[in-house]
Amino acid sequence: MSEQNDASRALTVVPLHGMPLFATGSSVAREIAAAMTRTGMALGDGDVIVVAQKIVSKSEGRTTRLSEVVAGEEAVRIAAETQREAAAVQLILDQSSEIMRAHPAAIIARHKTGHVLANAGIDASNVEGGEDDTVLLWPVDPDASARAIRAELRALAGAAPAVVIADSMGRAWRIGTVGTAIGCAGLCVVDDRRGADQDLFGRTLQATMIAVADAVAGAAVLAMGEGAEGTPAALVRGVGRWVSVEDGPGMTVGLRPVEQDMFR
């Protein structure tokens, strides 16, 4: 590979600093555009903006108070088994289509969006009031949220970067979390290279499917941070070959069908 090609494939991640605390009705796209202006860089159509799920949920009013949740019989039973608050378990049930495992360490749920993760993504970290009983739920439709942010950025900045909404998730058989795409617009979710490319020795690839959106989310979240850094968005460059004019089908195509679940 030539040095020129090496440079064109270089990946850069720029955290977008100075963004405010978000509340219901805040414009995520407008704050991203303002943060880009502060960097002195202009958005391009081949760029990707990765946004933390929390600011999207906050802007969409997805906060709730545990004290206002009425727990049913199933929630009370699971709460006793897992040593959790019954109201918190009820919220997990409300946001899920299926409970996969219930354990004191975590309740593994299939979220209504199809993603499988701990506690249906419900969280109190970096949530004002979280020290009391306020928690944050995922956006109802993260893909629709990504498409809306992208459309507003196009109107504000005259460019349509791909938009990825990311949250941190654990992984089966691994310790620790990694940034994962839960909503996507304008970026290839999975690059299926089976039968289309060859390896170094001319063998046709048989199993290679690259999780592009997840890889971009993981890189961005490392730069954004997950604590008090206060950088809930980042600009990613160098992946323009996977950015499209069309919004695409969203993260649904990156979820393994239930009938292919080998661990049920």
PDB file of N, CA, C and O in Angstrom, residues 27-30 32-33 43-51 56 60 142-165 183-188 239-240 242-250:
ATOM      1  N   SER A  27     -31.656  20.883  21.307  1.00  0.00           N
ATOM      2  CA  SER A  27     -31.341  20.433  19.958  1.00  0.00           C
ATOM      3  C   SER A  27     -29.931  19.864  19.931  1.00  0.00           C
ATOM      4  O   SER A  27     -28.943  20.603  20.040  1.00  0.00           O
ATOM      5  N   VAL A  28     -29.833  18.557  19.792  1.00  0.00           N
ATOM      6  CA  VAL A  28     -28.525  17.906  19.721  1.00  0.00           C
ATOM      7  C   VAL A  28     -27.768  18.395  18.488  1.00  0.00           C
ATOM      8  O   VAL A  28     -26.581  18.718  18.557  1.00  0.00           O
ATOM      9  N   ALA A  29     -28.448  18.478  17.360  1.00  0.00           N
ATOM     10  CA  ALA A  29     -27.798  18.901  16.119  1.00  0.00           C
ATOM     11  C   ALA A  29     -27.269  20.328  16.230  1.00  0.00           C
ATOM     12  O   ALA A  29     -26.152  20.626  15.778  1.00  0.00           O
ATOM     13  N   ARG A  30     -28.053  21.224  16.814  1.00  0.00           N
ATOM     14  CA  ARG A  30     -27.616  22.620  16.929  1.00  0.00           C
ATOM     15  C   ARG A  30     -26.367  22.731  17.801  1.00  0.00           C
ATOM     16  O   ARG A  30     -25.447  23.502  17.499  1.00  0.00           O
ATOM     17  N   ILE A  32     -24.134  20.365  18.285  1.00  0.00           N
ATOM     18  CA  ILE A  32     -23.021  19.782  17.531  1.00  0.00           C
ATOM     19  C   ILE A  32     -22.482  20.803  16.537  1.00  0.00           C
ATOM     20  O   ILE A  32     -21.263  20.990  16.409  1.00  0.00           O
ATOM     21  N   ALA A  33     -23.378  21.476  15.833  1.00  0.00           N
ATOM     22  CA  ALA A  33     -22.948  22.490  14.865  1.00  0.00           C
ATOM     23  C   ALA A  33     -22.160  23.602  15.552  1.00  0.00           C
ATOM     24  O   ALA A  33     -21.136  24.072  15.028  1.00  0.00           O
ATOM     25  N   LEU A  43     -18.136  20.684   8.829  1.00  0.00           N
ATOM     26  CA  LEU A  43     -18.627  19.331   8.609  1.00  0.00           C
ATOM     27  C   LEU A  43     -18.594  18.983   7.117  1.00  0.00           C
ATOM     28  O   LEU A  43     -18.907  19.827   6.275  1.00  0.00           O
ATOM     29  N   GLY A  44     -18.236  17.743   6.819  1.00  0.00           N
ATOM     30  CA  GLY A  44     -18.249  17.265   5.440  1.00  0.00           C
ATOM     31  C   GLY A  44     -19.161  16.068   5.295  1.00  0.00           C
ATOM     32  O   GLY A  44     -19.507  15.399   6.279  1.00  0.00           O
ATOM     33  N   ASP A  45     -19.566  15.782   4.070  1.00  0.00           N
ATOM     34  CA  ASP A  45     -20.487  14.678   3.834  1.00  0.00           C
ATOM     35  C   ASP A  45     -19.871  13.315   4.134  1.00  0.00           C
ATOM     36  O   ASP A  45     -20.597  12.338   4.322  1.00  0.00           O
ATOM     37  N   GLY A  46     -18.556  13.230   4.163  1.00  0.00           N
ATOM     38  CA  GLY A  46     -17.908  11.953   4.476  1.00  0.00           C
ATOM     39  C   GLY A  46     -17.580  11.782   5.943  1.00  0.00           C
ATOM     40  O   GLY A  46     -16.990  10.768   6.336  1.00  0.00           O
ATOM     41  N   ASP A  47     -17.970  12.763   6.768  1.00  0.00           N
ATOM     42  CA  ASP A  47     -17.701  12.691   8.201  1.00  0.00           C
ATOM     43  C   ASP A  47     -18.732  11.804   8.905  1.00  0.00           C
ATOM     44  O   ASP A  47     -19.803  11.507   8.371  1.00  0.00           O
ATOM     45  N   VAL A  48     -18.393  11.424  10.131  1.00  0.00           N
ATOM     46  CA  VAL A  48     -19.339  10.727  11.001  1.00  0.00           C
ATOM     47  C   VAL A  48     -19.369  11.461  12.336  1.00  0.00           C
ATOM     48  O   VAL A  48     -18.319  11.788  12.897  1.00  0.00           O
ATOM     49  N   ILE A  49     -20.554  11.739  12.812  1.00  0.00           N
ATOM     50  CA  ILE A  49     -20.729  12.300  14.150  1.00  0.00           C
ATOM     51  C   ILE A  49     -21.255  11.194  15.054  1.00  0.00           C
ATOM     52  O   ILE A  49     -22.292  10.578  14.767  1.00  0.00           O
ATOM     53  N   VAL A  50     -20.523  10.910  16.119  1.00  0.00           N
ATOM     54  CA  VAL A  50     -20.965   9.927  17.107  1.00  0.00           C
ATOM     55  C   VAL A  50     -21.482  10.679  18.325  1.00  0.00           C
ATOM     56  O   VAL A  50     -20.815  11.577  18.847  1.00  0.00           O
ATOM     57  N   VAL A  51     -22.682  10.324  18.742  1.00  0.00           N
ATOM     58  CA  VAL A  51     -23.370  11.034  19.819  1.00  0.00           C
ATOM     59  C   VAL A  51     -23.684  10.059  20.943  1.00  0.00           C
ATOM     60  O   VAL A  51     -24.162   8.940  20.691  1.00  0.00           O
ATOM     61  N   VAL A  56     -29.127  12.252  23.731  1.00  0.00           N
ATOM     62  CA  VAL A  56     -30.301  12.066  22.876  1.00  0.00           C
ATOM     63  C   VAL A  56     -31.517  11.761  23.735  1.00  0.00           C
ATOM     64  O   VAL A  56     -32.592  12.343  23.555  1.00  0.00           O
ATOM     65  N   GLU A  60     -34.919  14.080  24.355  1.00  0.00           N
ATOM     66  CA  GLU A  60     -36.233  13.524  24.020  1.00  0.00           C
ATOM     67  C   GLU A  60     -37.102  13.299  25.252  1.00  0.00           C
ATOM     68  O   GLU A  60     -38.184  12.698  25.152  1.00  0.00           O
ATOM     69  N   PRO A 142     -33.893   4.657  18.386  1.00  0.00           N
ATOM     70  CA  PRO A 142     -32.589   5.304  18.179  1.00  0.00           C
ATOM     71  C   PRO A 142     -32.258   5.574  16.714  1.00  0.00           C
ATOM     72  O   PRO A 142     -31.594   6.571  16.404  1.00  0.00           O
ATOM     73  N   ASP A 143     -32.693   4.699  15.802  1.00  0.00           N
ATOM     74  CA  ASP A 143     -32.429   4.939  14.383  1.00  0.00           C
ATOM     75  C   ASP A 143     -33.161   6.184  13.894  1.00  0.00           C
ATOM     76  O   ASP A 143     -32.608   7.002  13.149  1.00  0.00           O
ATOM     77  N   ALA A 144     -34.409   6.346  14.316  1.00  0.00           N
ATOM     78  CA  ALA A 144     -35.166   7.542  13.944  1.00  0.00           C
ATOM     79  C   ALA A 144     -34.517   8.786  14.536  1.00  0.00           C
ATOM     80  O   ALA A 144     -34.474   9.844  13.889  1.00  0.00           O
ATOM     81  N   SER A 145     -33.988   8.673  15.748  1.00  0.00           N
ATOM     82  CA  SER A 145     -33.298   9.805  16.375  1.00  0.00           C
ATOM     83  C   SER A 145     -32.063  10.187  15.569  1.00  0.00           C
ATOM     84  O   SER A 145     -31.790  11.371  15.345  1.00  0.00           O
ATOM     85  N   ALA A 146     -31.299   9.182  15.119  1.00  0.00           N
ATOM     86  CA  ALA A 146     -30.099   9.446  14.308  1.00  0.00           C
ATOM     87  C   ALA A 146     -30.466  10.120  12.994  1.00  0.00           C
ATOM     88  O   ALA A 146     -29.792  11.061  12.552  1.00  0.00           O
ATOM     89  N   ARG A 147     -31.553   9.650  12.364  1.00  0.00           N
ATOM     90  CA  ARG A 147     -31.979  10.253  11.098  1.00  0.00           C
ATOM     91  C   ARG A 147     -32.404  11.708  11.300  1.00  0.00           C
ATOM     92  O   ARG A 147     -32.110  12.583  10.465  1.00  0.00           O
ATOM     93  N   ALA A 148     -33.086  11.983  12.408  1.00  0.00           N
ATOM     94  CA  ALA A 148     -33.540  13.352  12.683  1.00  0.00           C
ATOM     95  C   ALA A 148     -32.356  14.283  12.928  1.00  0.00           C
ATOM     96  O   ALA A 148     -32.337  15.429  12.448  1.00  0.00           O
ATOM     97  N   ILE A 149     -31.361  13.821  13.672  1.00  0.00           N
ATOM     98  CA  ILE A 149     -30.169  14.638  13.926  1.00  0.00           C
ATOM     99  C   ILE A 149     -29.443  14.908  12.617  1.00  0.00           C
ATOM    100  O   ILE A 149     -28.990  16.026  12.355  1.00  0.00           O
ATOM    101  N   ARG A 150     -29.331  13.881  11.770  1.00  0.00           N
ATOM    102  CA  ARG A 150     -28.650  14.059  10.490  1.00  0.00           C
ATOM    103  C   ARG A 150     -29.378  15.075   9.615  1.00  0.00           C
ATOM    104  O   ARG A 150     -28.746  15.935   8.990  1.00  0.00           O
ATOM    105  N   ALA A 151     -30.695  14.996   9.574  1.00  0.00           N
ATOM    106  CA  ALA A 151     -31.471  15.931   8.756  1.00  0.00           C
ATOM    107  C   ALA A 151     -31.303  17.360   9.255  1.00  0.00           C
ATOM    108  O   ALA A 151     -31.171  18.304   8.460  1.00  0.00           O
ATOM    109  N   GLU A 152     -31.284  17.545  10.569  1.00  0.00           N
ATOM    110  CA  GLU A 152     -31.126  18.893  11.108  1.00  0.00           C
ATOM    111  C   GLU A 152     -29.716  19.418  10.856  1.00  0.00           C
ATOM    112  O   GLU A 152     -29.528  20.607  10.568  1.00  0.00           O
ATOM    113  N   LEU A 153     -28.712  18.544  10.956  1.00  0.00           N
ATOM    114  CA  LEU A 153     -27.343  18.966  10.648  1.00  0.00           C
ATOM    115  C   LEU A 153     -27.229  19.390   9.186  1.00  0.00           C
ATOM    116  O   LEU A 153     -26.541  20.364   8.869  1.00  0.00           O
ATOM    117  N   ARG A 154     -27.903  18.681   8.291  1.00  0.00           N
ATOM    118  CA  ARG A 154     -27.893  19.058   6.876  1.00  0.00           C
ATOM    119  C   ARG A 154     -28.469  20.463   6.706  1.00  0.00           C
ATOM    120  O   ARG A 154     -27.929  21.285   5.945  1.00  0.00           O
ATOM    121  N   ALA A 155     -29.557  20.752   7.424  1.00  0.00           N
ATOM    122  CA  ALA A 155     -30.181  22.069   7.322  1.00  0.00           C
ATOM    123  C   ALA A 155     -29.315  23.161   7.936  1.00  0.00           C
ATOM    124  O   ALA A 155     -29.247  24.283   7.420  1.00  0.00           O
ATOM    125  N   LEU A 156     -28.607  22.826   9.018  1.00  0.00           N
ATOM    126  CA  LEU A 156     -27.808  23.827   9.728  1.00  0.00           C
ATOM    127  C   LEU A 156     -26.442  24.057   9.075  1.00  0.00           C
ATOM    128  O   LEU A 156     -25.965  25.199   9.003  1.00  0.00           O
ATOM    129  N   ALA A 157     -25.802  22.973   8.632  1.00  0.00           N
ATOM    130  CA  ALA A 157     -24.404  23.057   8.197  1.00  0.00           C
ATOM    131  C   ALA A 157     -24.218  22.868   6.701  1.00  0.00           C
ATOM    132  O   ALA A 157     -23.101  23.035   6.194  1.00  0.00           O
ATOM    133  N   GLY A 158     -25.269  22.497   5.993  1.00  0.00           N
ATOM    134  CA  GLY A 158     -25.144  22.294   4.555  1.00  0.00           C
ATOM    135  C   GLY A 158     -24.413  21.033   4.181  1.00  0.00           C
ATOM    136  O   GLY A 158     -24.025  20.842   3.032  1.00  0.00           O
ATOM    137  N   ALA A 159     -24.186  20.143   5.148  1.00  0.00           N
ATOM    138  CA  ALA A 159     -23.549  18.857   4.904  1.00  0.00           C
ATOM    139  C   ALA A 159     -24.310  17.803   5.685  1.00  0.00           C
ATOM    140  O   ALA A 159     -24.961  18.108   6.686  1.00  0.00           O
ATOM    141  N   ALA A 160     -24.224  16.573   5.225  1.00  0.00           N
ATOM    142  CA  ALA A 160     -24.957  15.488   5.875  1.00  0.00           C
ATOM    143  C   ALA A 160     -23.999  14.403   6.345  1.00  0.00           C
ATOM    144  O   ALA A 160     -23.873  13.344   5.705  1.00  0.00           O
ATOM    145  N   PRO A 161     -23.293  14.632   7.453  1.00  0.00           N
ATOM    146  CA  PRO A 161     -22.432  13.568   7.985  1.00  0.00           C
ATOM    147  C   PRO A 161     -23.290  12.407   8.458  1.00  0.00           C
ATOM    148  O   PRO A 161     -24.461  12.589   8.814  1.00  0.00           O
ATOM    149  N   ALA A 162     -22.731  11.212   8.444  1.00  0.00           N
ATOM    150  CA  ALA A 162     -23.430  10.091   9.058  1.00  0.00           C
ATOM    151  C   ALA A 162     -23.534  10.353  10.557  1.00  0.00           C
ATOM    152  O   ALA A 162     -22.695  11.049  11.138  1.00  0.00           O
ATOM    153  N   VAL A 163     -24.563   9.814  11.172  1.00  0.00           N
ATOM    154  CA  VAL A 163     -24.768   9.987  12.605  1.00  0.00           C
ATOM    155  C   VAL A 163     -24.905   8.618  13.257  1.00  0.00           C
ATOM    156  O   VAL A 163     -25.680   7.770  12.804  1.00  0.00           O
ATOM    157  N   VAL A 164     -24.136   8.408  14.314  1.00  0.00           N
ATOM    158  CA  VAL A 164     -24.206   7.177  15.096  1.00  0.00           C
ATOM    159  C   VAL A 164     -24.527   7.553  16.534  1.00  0.00           C
ATOM    160  O   VAL A 164     -23.889   8.434  17.106  1.00  0.00           O
ATOM    161  N   ILE A 165     -25.531   6.909  17.099  1.00  0.00           N
ATOM    162  CA  ILE A 165     -25.835   7.068  18.522  1.00  0.00           C
ATOM    163  C   ILE A 165     -25.216   5.879  19.245  1.00  0.00           C
ATOM    164  O   ILE A 165     -25.453   4.717  18.879  1.00  0.00           O
ATOM    165  N   GLY A 183     -28.029   3.357  17.296  1.00  0.00           N
ATOM    166  CA  GLY A 183     -28.789   4.049  16.266  1.00  0.00           C
ATOM    167  C   GLY A 183     -27.836   4.518  15.188  1.00  0.00           C
ATOM    168  O   GLY A 183     -26.685   4.874  15.477  1.00  0.00           O
ATOM    169  N   CYS A 184     -28.285   4.517  13.938  1.00  0.00           N
ATOM    170  CA  CYS A 184     -27.368   4.833  12.852  1.00  0.00           C
ATOM    171  C   CYS A 184     -28.121   5.409  11.670  1.00  0.00           C
ATOM    172  O   CYS A 184     -29.209   4.940  11.328  1.00  0.00           O
ATOM    173  N   ALA A 185     -27.534   6.437  11.051  1.00  0.00           N
ATOM    174  CA  ALA A 185     -28.084   7.005   9.814  1.00  0.00           C
ATOM    175  C   ALA A 185     -26.927   7.401   8.913  1.00  0.00           C
ATOM    176  O   ALA A 185     -26.043   8.161   9.324  1.00  0.00           O
ATOM    177  N   GLY A 186     -26.906   6.867   7.698  1.00  0.00           N
ATOM    178  CA  GLY A 186     -25.907   7.271   6.718  1.00  0.00           C
ATOM    179  C   GLY A 186     -24.597   6.543   6.769  1.00  0.00           C
ATOM    180  O   GLY A 186     -23.667   6.880   6.036  1.00  0.00           O
ATOM    181  N   LEU A 187     -24.476   5.507   7.617  1.00  0.00           N
ATOM    182  CA  LEU A 187     -23.225   4.753   7.723  1.00  0.00           C
ATOM    183  C   LEU A 187     -23.522   3.273   7.539  1.00  0.00           C
ATOM    184  O   LEU A 187     -24.505   2.754   8.075  1.00  0.00           O
ATOM    185  N   CYS A 188     -22.654   2.596   6.788  1.00  0.00           N
ATOM    186  CA  CYS A 188     -22.769   1.148   6.650  1.00  0.00           C
ATOM    187  C   CYS A 188     -22.698   0.502   8.031  1.00  0.00           C
ATOM    188  O   CYS A 188     -21.769   0.763   8.799  1.00  0.00           O
ATOM    189  N   VAL A 239     -13.454   7.333   7.579  1.00  0.00           N
ATOM    190  CA  VAL A 239     -14.317   6.193   7.259  1.00  0.00           C
ATOM    191  C   VAL A 239     -15.338   6.576   6.182  1.00  0.00           C
ATOM    192  O   VAL A 239     -16.403   5.968   6.066  1.00  0.00           O
ATOM    193  N   GLY A 240     -14.990   7.582   5.381  1.00  0.00           N
ATOM    194  CA  GLY A 240     -15.912   8.095   4.378  1.00  0.00           C
ATOM    195  C   GLY A 240     -16.352   7.063   3.360  1.00  0.00           C
ATOM    196  O   GLY A 240     -17.435   7.186   2.773  1.00  0.00           O
ATOM    197  N   TRP A 242     -17.513   4.323   3.885  1.00  0.00           N
ATOM    198  CA  TRP A 242     -18.698   3.636   4.390  1.00  0.00           C
ATOM    199  C   TRP A 242     -19.889   4.581   4.607  1.00  0.00           C
ATOM    200  O   TRP A 242     -20.942   4.149   5.060  1.00  0.00           O
ATOM    201  N   VAL A 243     -19.691   5.871   4.317  1.00  0.00           N
ATOM    202  CA  VAL A 243     -20.770   6.855   4.491  1.00  0.00           C
ATOM    203  C   VAL A 243     -21.585   6.923   3.200  1.00  0.00           C
ATOM    204  O   VAL A 243     -21.022   6.909   2.100  1.00  0.00           O
ATOM    205  N   SER A 244     -22.896   7.021   3.331  1.00  0.00           N
ATOM    206  CA  SER A 244     -23.777   7.049   2.163  1.00  0.00           C
ATOM    207  C   SER A 244     -24.699   8.265   2.212  1.00  0.00           C
ATOM    208  O   SER A 244     -24.962   8.832   3.276  1.00  0.00           O
ATOM    209  N   VAL A 245     -25.192   8.643   1.039  1.00  0.00           N
ATOM    210  CA  VAL A 245     -26.172   9.720   0.965  1.00  0.00           C
ATOM    211  C   VAL A 245     -27.474   9.284   1.628  1.00  0.00           C
ATOM    212  O   VAL A 245     -28.108  10.048   2.366  1.00  0.00           O
ATOM    213  N   GLU A 246     -27.866   8.036   1.389  1.00  0.00           N
ATOM    214  CA  GLU A 246     -29.084   7.511   1.990  1.00  0.00           C
ATOM    215  C   GLU A 246     -28.858   7.246   3.478  1.00  0.00           C
ATOM    216  O   GLU A 246     -27.760   6.912   3.903  1.00  0.00           O
ATOM    217  N   ASP A 247     -29.934   7.359   4.263  1.00  0.00           N
ATOM    218  CA  ASP A 247     -29.821   7.084   5.696  1.00  0.00           C
ATOM    219  C   ASP A 247     -29.577   5.606   5.962  1.00  0.00           C
ATOM    220  O   ASP A 247     -28.916   5.249   6.940  1.00  0.00           O
ATOM    221  N   GLY A 248     -30.105   4.742   5.104  1.00  0.00           N
ATOM    222  CA  GLY A 248     -29.921   3.312   5.303  1.00  0.00           C
ATOM    223  C   GLY A 248     -30.939   2.723   6.262  1.00  0.00           C
ATOM    224  O   GLY A 248     -31.766   3.431   6.844  1.00  0.00           O
ATOM    225  N   PRO A 249     -30.878   1.416   6.487  1.00  0.00           N
ATOM    226  CA  PRO A 249     -31.888   0.723   7.284  1.00  0.00           C
ATOM    227  C   PRO A 249     -31.720   0.850   8.785  1.00  0.00           C
ATOM    228  O   PRO A 249     -32.595   0.443   9.552  1.00  0.00           O
ATOM    229  N   GLY A 250     -30.587   1.389   9.230  1.00  0.00           N
ATOM    230  CA  GLY A 250     -30.367   1.508  10.672  1.00  0.00           C
ATOM    231  C   GLY A 250     -29.736   0.262  11.270  1.00  0.00           C
ATOM    232  O   GLY A 250     -29.336  -0.670  10.564  1.00  0.00           O
TER     233      GLY A 250
END
